[in-house]
Tab-separated table of C-alpha atoms in Angstrom:
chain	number	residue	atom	x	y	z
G	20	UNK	CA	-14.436	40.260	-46.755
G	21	UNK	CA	-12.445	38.566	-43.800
G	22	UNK	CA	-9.231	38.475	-46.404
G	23	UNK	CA	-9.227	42.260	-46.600
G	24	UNK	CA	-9.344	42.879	-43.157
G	25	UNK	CA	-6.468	40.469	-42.689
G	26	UNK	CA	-4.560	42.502	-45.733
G	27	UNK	CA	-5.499	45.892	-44.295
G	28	UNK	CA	-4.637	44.698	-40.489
G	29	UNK	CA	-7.844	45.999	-38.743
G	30	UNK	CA	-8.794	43.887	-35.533
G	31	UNK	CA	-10.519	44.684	-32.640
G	32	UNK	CA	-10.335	45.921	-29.366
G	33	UNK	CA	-12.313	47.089	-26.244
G	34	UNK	CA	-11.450	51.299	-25.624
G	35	UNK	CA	-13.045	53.357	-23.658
G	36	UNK	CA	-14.036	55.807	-25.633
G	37	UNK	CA	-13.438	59.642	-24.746
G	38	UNK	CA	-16.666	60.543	-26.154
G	39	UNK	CA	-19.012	58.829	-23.873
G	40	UNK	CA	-16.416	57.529	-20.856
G	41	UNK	CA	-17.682	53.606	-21.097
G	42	UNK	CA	-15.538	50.947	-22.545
G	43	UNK	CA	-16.478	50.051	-26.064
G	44	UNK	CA	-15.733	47.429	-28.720
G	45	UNK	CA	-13.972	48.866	-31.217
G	46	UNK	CA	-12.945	48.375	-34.701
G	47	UNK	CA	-8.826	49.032	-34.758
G	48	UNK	CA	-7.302	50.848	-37.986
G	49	UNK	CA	-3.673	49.864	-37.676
G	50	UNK	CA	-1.678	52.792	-39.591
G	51	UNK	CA	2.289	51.264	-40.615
G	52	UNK	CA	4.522	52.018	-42.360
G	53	UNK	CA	6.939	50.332	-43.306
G	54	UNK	CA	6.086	47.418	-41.510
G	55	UNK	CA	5.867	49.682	-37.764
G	56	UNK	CA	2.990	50.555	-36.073
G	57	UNK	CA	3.043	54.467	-36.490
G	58	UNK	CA	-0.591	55.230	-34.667
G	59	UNK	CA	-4.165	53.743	-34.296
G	60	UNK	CA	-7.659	54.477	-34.738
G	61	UNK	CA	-10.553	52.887	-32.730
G	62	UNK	CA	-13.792	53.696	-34.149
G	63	UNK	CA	-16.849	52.311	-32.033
G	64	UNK	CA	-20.395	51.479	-33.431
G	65	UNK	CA	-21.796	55.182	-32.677
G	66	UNK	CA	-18.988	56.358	-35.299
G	67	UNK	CA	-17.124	57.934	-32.160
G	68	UNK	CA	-13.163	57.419	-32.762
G	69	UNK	CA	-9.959	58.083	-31.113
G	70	UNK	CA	-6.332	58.073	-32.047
G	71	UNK	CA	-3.317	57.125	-30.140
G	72	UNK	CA	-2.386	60.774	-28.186
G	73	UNK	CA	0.542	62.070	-29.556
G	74	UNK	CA	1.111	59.300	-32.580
G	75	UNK	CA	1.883	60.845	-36.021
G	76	UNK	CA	-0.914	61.316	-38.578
G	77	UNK	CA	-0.090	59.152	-41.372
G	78	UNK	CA	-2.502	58.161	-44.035
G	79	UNK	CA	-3.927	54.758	-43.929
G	80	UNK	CA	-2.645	51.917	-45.578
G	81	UNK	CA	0.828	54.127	-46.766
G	82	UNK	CA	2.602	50.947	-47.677
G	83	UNK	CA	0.184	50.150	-50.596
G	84	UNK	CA	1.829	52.776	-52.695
G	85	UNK	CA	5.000	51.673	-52.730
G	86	UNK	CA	6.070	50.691	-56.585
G	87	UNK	CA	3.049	51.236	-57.737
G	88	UNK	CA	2.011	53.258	-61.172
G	89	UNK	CA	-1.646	54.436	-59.357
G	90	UNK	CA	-2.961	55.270	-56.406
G	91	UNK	CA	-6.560	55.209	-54.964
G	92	UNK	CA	-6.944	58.170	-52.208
G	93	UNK	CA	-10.290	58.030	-50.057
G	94	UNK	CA	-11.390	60.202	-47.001
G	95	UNK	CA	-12.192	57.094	-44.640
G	96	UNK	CA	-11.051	53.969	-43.792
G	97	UNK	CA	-13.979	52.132	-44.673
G	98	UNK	CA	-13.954	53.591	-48.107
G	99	UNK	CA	-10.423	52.332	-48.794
G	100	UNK	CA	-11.355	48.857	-47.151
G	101	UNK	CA	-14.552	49.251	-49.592
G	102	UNK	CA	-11.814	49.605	-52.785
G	103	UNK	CA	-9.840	46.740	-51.573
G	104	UNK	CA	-12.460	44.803	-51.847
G	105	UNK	CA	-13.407	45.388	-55.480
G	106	UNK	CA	-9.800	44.433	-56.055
G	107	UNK	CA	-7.940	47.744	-55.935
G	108	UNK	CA	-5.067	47.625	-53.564
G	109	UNK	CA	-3.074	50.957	-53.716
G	110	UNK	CA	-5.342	52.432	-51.509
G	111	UNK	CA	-4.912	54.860	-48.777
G	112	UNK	CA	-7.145	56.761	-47.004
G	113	UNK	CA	-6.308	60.935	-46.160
G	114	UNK	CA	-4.960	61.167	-42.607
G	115	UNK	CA	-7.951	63.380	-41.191
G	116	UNK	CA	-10.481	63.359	-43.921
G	117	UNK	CA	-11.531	66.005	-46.307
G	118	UNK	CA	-10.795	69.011	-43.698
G	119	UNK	CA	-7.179	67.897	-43.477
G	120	UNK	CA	-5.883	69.494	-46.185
G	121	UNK	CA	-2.995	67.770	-48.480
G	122	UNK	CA	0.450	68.700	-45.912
G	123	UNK	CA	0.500	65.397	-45.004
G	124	UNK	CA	1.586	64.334	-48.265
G	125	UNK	CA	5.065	66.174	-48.199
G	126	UNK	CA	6.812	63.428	-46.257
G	127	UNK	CA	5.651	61.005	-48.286
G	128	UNK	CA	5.859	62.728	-51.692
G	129	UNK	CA	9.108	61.004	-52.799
G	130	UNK	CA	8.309	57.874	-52.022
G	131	UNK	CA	4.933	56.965	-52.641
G	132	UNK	CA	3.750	59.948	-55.073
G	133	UNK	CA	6.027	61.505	-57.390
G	134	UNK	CA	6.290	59.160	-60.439
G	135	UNK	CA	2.221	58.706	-60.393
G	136	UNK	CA	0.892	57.559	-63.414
G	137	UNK	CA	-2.816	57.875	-62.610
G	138	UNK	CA	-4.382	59.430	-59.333
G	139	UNK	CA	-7.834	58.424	-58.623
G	140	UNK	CA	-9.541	60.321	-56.046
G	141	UNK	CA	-12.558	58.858	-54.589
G	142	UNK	CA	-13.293	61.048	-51.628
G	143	UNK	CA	-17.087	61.759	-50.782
G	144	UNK	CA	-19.445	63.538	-53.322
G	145	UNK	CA	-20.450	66.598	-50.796
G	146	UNK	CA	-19.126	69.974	-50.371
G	147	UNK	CA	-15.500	68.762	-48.597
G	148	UNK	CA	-15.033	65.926	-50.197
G	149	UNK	CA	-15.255	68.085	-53.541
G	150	UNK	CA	-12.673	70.966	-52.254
G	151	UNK	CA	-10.661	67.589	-51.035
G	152	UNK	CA	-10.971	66.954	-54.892
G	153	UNK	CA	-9.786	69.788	-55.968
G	154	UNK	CA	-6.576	70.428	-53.842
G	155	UNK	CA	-5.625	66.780	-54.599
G	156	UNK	CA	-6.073	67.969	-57.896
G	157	UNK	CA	-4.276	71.135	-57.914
G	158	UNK	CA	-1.229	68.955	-55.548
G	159	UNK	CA	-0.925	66.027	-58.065
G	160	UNK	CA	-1.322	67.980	-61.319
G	161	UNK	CA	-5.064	67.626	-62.787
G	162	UNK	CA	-3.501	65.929	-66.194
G	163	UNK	CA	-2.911	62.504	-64.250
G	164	UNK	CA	-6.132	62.917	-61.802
G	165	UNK	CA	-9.740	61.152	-62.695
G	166	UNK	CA	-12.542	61.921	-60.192
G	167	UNK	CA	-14.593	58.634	-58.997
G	168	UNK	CA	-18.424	59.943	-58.777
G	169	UNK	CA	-20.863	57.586	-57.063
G	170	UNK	CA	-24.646	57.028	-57.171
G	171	UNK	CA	-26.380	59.958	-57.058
G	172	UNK	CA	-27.957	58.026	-53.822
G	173	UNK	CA	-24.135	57.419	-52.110
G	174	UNK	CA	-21.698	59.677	-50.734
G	175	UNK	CA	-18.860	57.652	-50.774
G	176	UNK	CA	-17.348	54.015	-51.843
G	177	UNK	CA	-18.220	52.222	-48.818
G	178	UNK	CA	-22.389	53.523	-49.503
G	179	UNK	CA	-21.566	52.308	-53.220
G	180	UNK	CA	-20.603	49.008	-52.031
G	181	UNK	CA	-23.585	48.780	-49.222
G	182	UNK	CA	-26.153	50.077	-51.925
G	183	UNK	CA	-25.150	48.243	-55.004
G	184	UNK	CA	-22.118	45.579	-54.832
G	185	UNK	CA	-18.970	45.461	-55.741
G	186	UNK	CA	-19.910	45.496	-59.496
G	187	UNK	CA	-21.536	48.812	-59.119
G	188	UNK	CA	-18.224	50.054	-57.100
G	189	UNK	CA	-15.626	48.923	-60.013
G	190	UNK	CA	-18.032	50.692	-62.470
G	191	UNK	CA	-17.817	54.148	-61.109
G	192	UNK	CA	-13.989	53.399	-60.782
G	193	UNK	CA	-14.230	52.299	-64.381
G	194	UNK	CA	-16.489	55.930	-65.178
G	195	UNK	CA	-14.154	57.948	-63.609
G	196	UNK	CA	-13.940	60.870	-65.214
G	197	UNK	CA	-10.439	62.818	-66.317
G	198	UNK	CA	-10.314	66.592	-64.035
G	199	UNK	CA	-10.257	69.605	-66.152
G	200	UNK	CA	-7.155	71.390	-66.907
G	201	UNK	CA	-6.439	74.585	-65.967
């Protein structure tokens, strides 16, 4: 929906795109934090992307987790967008997806994750997103963590919401299941 694009600050621009050396229209992810522009990501209809060269790797949408008793964490933009729309707004979305491993969240541990009530981790149902799982998991303490599993016919949030509405999205977020200890 137009309102959670406004919310989440995506526009778009025209790029040329290092992938394919023509000029594109792009979808912009605007990355802040606290209220500055830390980096971009232009992501063109071929699912080619770039970042601003030498801008810090933040995740996306930071500023939702401030004061806030939960937090959402997703591997893509679109997935987080695809949470904000079932009405979920601390929402962020890992800095480089699944391979990226969980460093990024040292700066930011302070501030936006250490008193965490609830961690729900909805990154996609194949073999990264499940090791993404797990060392979220292992970095937030499993005892506060629920897993968010999709249709067995969806990968990931924003396929939930394509597939089978926003309904069928706040379900599996309802569903989601506490991670084992130990």
């Amino acid at each position: 929906p137009l309102d959670v694009l406004r919310r989440a600050k995506v526009g778009e621009a025209v790029e040329v795109m290092p992938q394919t050396k023509q000029k594109m229209v792009c979808v912009v992810f605007n990355y802040y934090e606290q209220g500055t522009l830390v980096n971009q990501k232009f992501r063109d209809s071929k699912k080619d992307f770039k970042m601003v060269p030498g801008a810090e790797l933040i995740p996306y949408h930071i500023d939702a987790l401030l004061d806030t008793k939960e937090a959402f964490i997703t591997e893509g933009e679109f997935d987080a967008l695809s949470l904000m729309a079932a009405g979920y707004e601390a929402v962020i979305s890992m800095p480089s997806g699944a391979s990226g491993g969980t460093q990024w969240m040292d700066r930011f541990w302070d501030t936006h994750f250490e008193h965490k009530e609830r961690i729900y981790i909805a990154t996609d149902m194949d073999a990264p997103g499940q090791q993404a799982a797990a060392e979220l998991a292992k970095r937030f303490g499993p005892e506060i963590c629920y897993r968010i599993n999709f249709s067995p016919d969806c990968k990931d949030a924003n396929e939930e919401l394509c597939r089978h509405g926003i309904d069928s999205l706040r379900q599996r977020v309802k569903e989601a299941t506490p991670l084992p200890l130990g």
